[in-house]
Amino acid sequence: NGIISHEMNEATMEANMIIMPSIFVVICLILLIMFKRISYVILPLASLGISIIWLFGTMALLKISFNMMMVAIVPLLMGLGVDYSVHLFHNYKSELNEGKSPGLAIIASIQDVGMAIFLATLTTVIAFLSFLTAGIPPLRDFGVLCAFGIIYTLVTALTFQTAVRYLIDRKKTKDLISKSNKKISL
């Protein structure tokens, strides 16, 4: 087990030196191209950051030792977890374009894509929990932590991101209403 764990750590470290920055840049570019606003880039990344912090806290609570495979969880969660934001916010923008208020648009978006996102999370969690059958302890730990990480990204996408998005857009809506009221009164 020690030799296999050492080899896995070496291979993972080499791959992560390239993968981690590449995934970060690609995700930022895709979000910026899709949504054309910096808040739609920062918010999913902040949410992923919270999920990763929770995940490493869970790792400490479960007394899972840190190894190089655990570093692979971060780019994996970034790649999988940003999908929730993309689907949710794409639907949200569609609802806003139909004339709904930010609050109603968020509620409609969660109702429209929430079940699909939940089912995608459920199947991904089950897939990662299948690592529990592995004979290598670091691989089992990896699967458990990935399952927790995916759950955390769903929770932060549906709670933190939607709440902050509402606060940002609610303020903009109030500003637009007050500007239009001033024009009408003139």
PDB file of C-alpha atoms in Angstrom, residues 96-179:
ATOM      1  CA  LEU A  96     -35.097  38.192 -15.869  1.00  0.00           C
ATOM      2  CA  ASN A  97     -35.409  38.731 -19.630  1.00  0.00           C
ATOM      3  CA  GLU A  98     -39.054  37.689 -19.369  1.00  0.00           C
ATOM      4  CA  GLY A  99     -39.563  40.634 -17.025  1.00  0.00           C
ATOM      5  CA  LYS A 100     -39.555  38.900 -13.662  1.00  0.00           C
ATOM      6  CA  SER A 101     -38.105  40.545 -10.577  1.00  0.00           C
ATOM      7  CA  PRO A 102     -34.816  39.122  -9.239  1.00  0.00           C
ATOM      8  CA  GLY A 103     -36.600  37.327  -6.375  1.00  0.00           C
ATOM      9  CA  LEU A 104     -39.184  35.695  -8.609  1.00  0.00           C
ATOM     10  CA  ALA A 105     -36.539  34.862 -11.214  1.00  0.00           C
ATOM     11  CA  ILE A 106     -34.422  33.036  -8.617  1.00  0.00           C
ATOM     12  CA  ILE A 107     -37.414  31.093  -7.322  1.00  0.00           C
ATOM     13  CA  ALA A 108     -38.442  30.116 -10.852  1.00  0.00           C
ATOM     14  CA  SER A 109     -34.869  29.102 -11.712  1.00  0.00           C
ATOM     15  CA  ILE A 110     -34.556  26.867  -8.673  1.00  0.00           C
ATOM     16  CA  GLN A 111     -37.919  25.301  -9.489  1.00  0.00           C
ATOM     17  CA  ASP A 112     -37.012  24.828 -13.173  1.00  0.00           C
ATOM     18  CA  VAL A 113     -33.493  23.409 -12.887  1.00  0.00           C
ATOM     19  CA  GLY A 114     -33.290  22.486  -9.208  1.00  0.00           C
ATOM     20  CA  MET A 115     -34.522  18.927  -9.608  1.00  0.00           C
ATOM     21  CA  ALA A 116     -32.207  18.273 -12.562  1.00  0.00           C
ATOM     22  CA  ILE A 117     -29.236  19.660 -10.631  1.00  0.00           C
ATOM     23  CA  PHE A 118     -30.202  17.588  -7.579  1.00  0.00           C
ATOM     24  CA  LEU A 119     -30.441  14.386  -9.622  1.00  0.00           C
ATOM     25  CA  ALA A 120     -27.101  15.099 -11.302  1.00  0.00           C
ATOM     26  CA  THR A 121     -25.576  15.611  -7.865  1.00  0.00           C
ATOM     27  CA  LEU A 122     -27.121  12.403  -6.566  1.00  0.00           C
ATOM     28  CA  THR A 123     -25.744  10.285  -9.402  1.00  0.00           C
ATOM     29  CA  THR A 124     -22.304  11.891  -9.092  1.00  0.00           C
ATOM     30  CA  VAL A 125     -22.254  11.284  -5.335  1.00  0.00           C
ATOM     31  CA  ILE A 126     -23.208   7.637  -5.862  1.00  0.00           C
ATOM     32  CA  ALA A 127     -20.464   7.286  -8.462  1.00  0.00           C
ATOM     33  CA  PHE A 128     -17.853   8.693  -6.085  1.00  0.00           C
ATOM     34  CA  LEU A 129     -19.092   6.528  -3.228  1.00  0.00           C
ATOM     35  CA  SER A 130     -18.408   3.496  -5.413  1.00  0.00           C
ATOM     36  CA  PHE A 131     -14.737   4.200  -4.612  1.00  0.00           C
ATOM     37  CA  LEU A 132     -15.478   2.711  -1.181  1.00  0.00           C
ATOM     38  CA  THR A 133     -15.012  -0.699  -2.793  1.00  0.00           C
ATOM     39  CA  ALA A 134     -11.391   0.103  -3.702  1.00  0.00           C
ATOM     40  CA  GLY A 135      -8.667  -1.803  -1.927  1.00  0.00           C
ATOM     41  CA  ILE A 136      -6.437   1.265  -1.598  1.00  0.00           C
ATOM     42  CA  PRO A 137      -7.304   3.451   1.433  1.00  0.00           C
ATOM     43  CA  PRO A 138      -6.353   6.812  -0.185  1.00  0.00           C
ATOM     44  CA  LEU A 139      -8.646   5.988  -3.094  1.00  0.00           C
ATOM     45  CA  ARG A 140     -11.534   5.254  -0.719  1.00  0.00           C
ATOM     46  CA  ASP A 141     -10.898   8.551   1.090  1.00  0.00           C
ATOM     47  CA  PHE A 142     -10.774  10.343  -2.251  1.00  0.00           C
ATOM     48  CA  GLY A 143     -14.196   8.998  -3.216  1.00  0.00           C
ATOM     49  CA  VAL A 144     -15.773   9.963   0.113  1.00  0.00           C
ATOM     50  CA  LEU A 145     -14.321  13.477  -0.010  1.00  0.00           C
ATOM     51  CA  CYS A 146     -15.399  13.967  -3.620  1.00  0.00           C
ATOM     52  CA  ALA A 147     -18.937  12.934  -2.671  1.00  0.00           C
ATOM     53  CA  PHE A 148     -18.982  15.457   0.173  1.00  0.00           C
ATOM     54  CA  GLY A 149     -17.473  18.110  -2.089  1.00  0.00           C
ATOM     55  CA  ILE A 150     -20.167  17.685  -4.735  1.00  0.00           C
ATOM     56  CA  ILE A 151     -22.874  17.950  -2.080  1.00  0.00           C
ATOM     57  CA  TYR A 152     -21.247  21.107  -0.728  1.00  0.00           C
ATOM     58  CA  THR A 153     -21.100  22.696  -4.185  1.00  0.00           C
ATOM     59  CA  LEU A 154     -24.815  22.023  -4.645  1.00  0.00           C
ATOM     60  CA  VAL A 155     -25.656  23.525  -1.259  1.00  0.00           C
ATOM     61  CA  THR A 156     -23.584  26.665  -1.859  1.00  0.00           C
ATOM     62  CA  ALA A 157     -24.956  27.075  -5.390  1.00  0.00           C
ATOM     63  CA  LEU A 158     -28.561  26.903  -4.232  1.00  0.00           C
ATOM     64  CA  THR A 159     -28.122  29.002  -1.087  1.00  0.00           C
ATOM     65  CA  PHE A 160     -25.077  31.285  -1.089  1.00  0.00           C
ATOM     66  CA  GLN A 161     -24.974  32.067  -4.802  1.00  0.00           C
ATOM     67  CA  THR A 162     -28.681  32.679  -5.180  1.00  0.00           C
ATOM     68  CA  ALA A 163     -28.791  34.878  -2.079  1.00  0.00           C
ATOM     69  CA  VAL A 164     -25.861  37.030  -3.170  1.00  0.00           C
ATOM     70  CA  ARG A 165     -27.152  37.197  -6.757  1.00  0.00           C
ATOM     71  CA  TYR A 166     -30.499  38.392  -5.406  1.00  0.00           C
ATOM     72  CA  LEU A 167     -28.837  41.069  -3.268  1.00  0.00           C
ATOM     73  CA  ILE A 168     -26.748  42.315  -6.196  1.00  0.00           C
ATOM     74  CA  ASP A 169     -29.619  42.402  -8.684  1.00  0.00           C
ATOM     75  CA  ARG A 170     -32.182  43.713  -6.202  1.00  0.00           C
ATOM     76  CA  LYS A 171     -30.035  46.779  -5.650  1.00  0.00           C
ATOM     77  CA  LYS A 172     -29.678  47.313  -9.403  1.00  0.00           C
ATOM     78  CA  THR A 173     -33.429  46.932  -9.854  1.00  0.00           C
ATOM     79  CA  LYS A 174     -34.103  49.512  -7.144  1.00  0.00           C
ATOM     80  CA  ASP A 175     -31.625  51.894  -8.779  1.00  0.00           C
ATOM     81  CA  LEU A 176     -33.309  51.455 -12.171  1.00  0.00           C
ATOM     82  CA  ILE A 177     -36.756  52.027 -10.668  1.00  0.00           C
ATOM     83  CA  SER A 178     -35.639  55.197  -8.881  1.00  0.00           C
ATOM     84  CA  LYS A 179     -34.004  56.514 -12.090  1.00  0.00           C
TER      85      LYS A 179
END
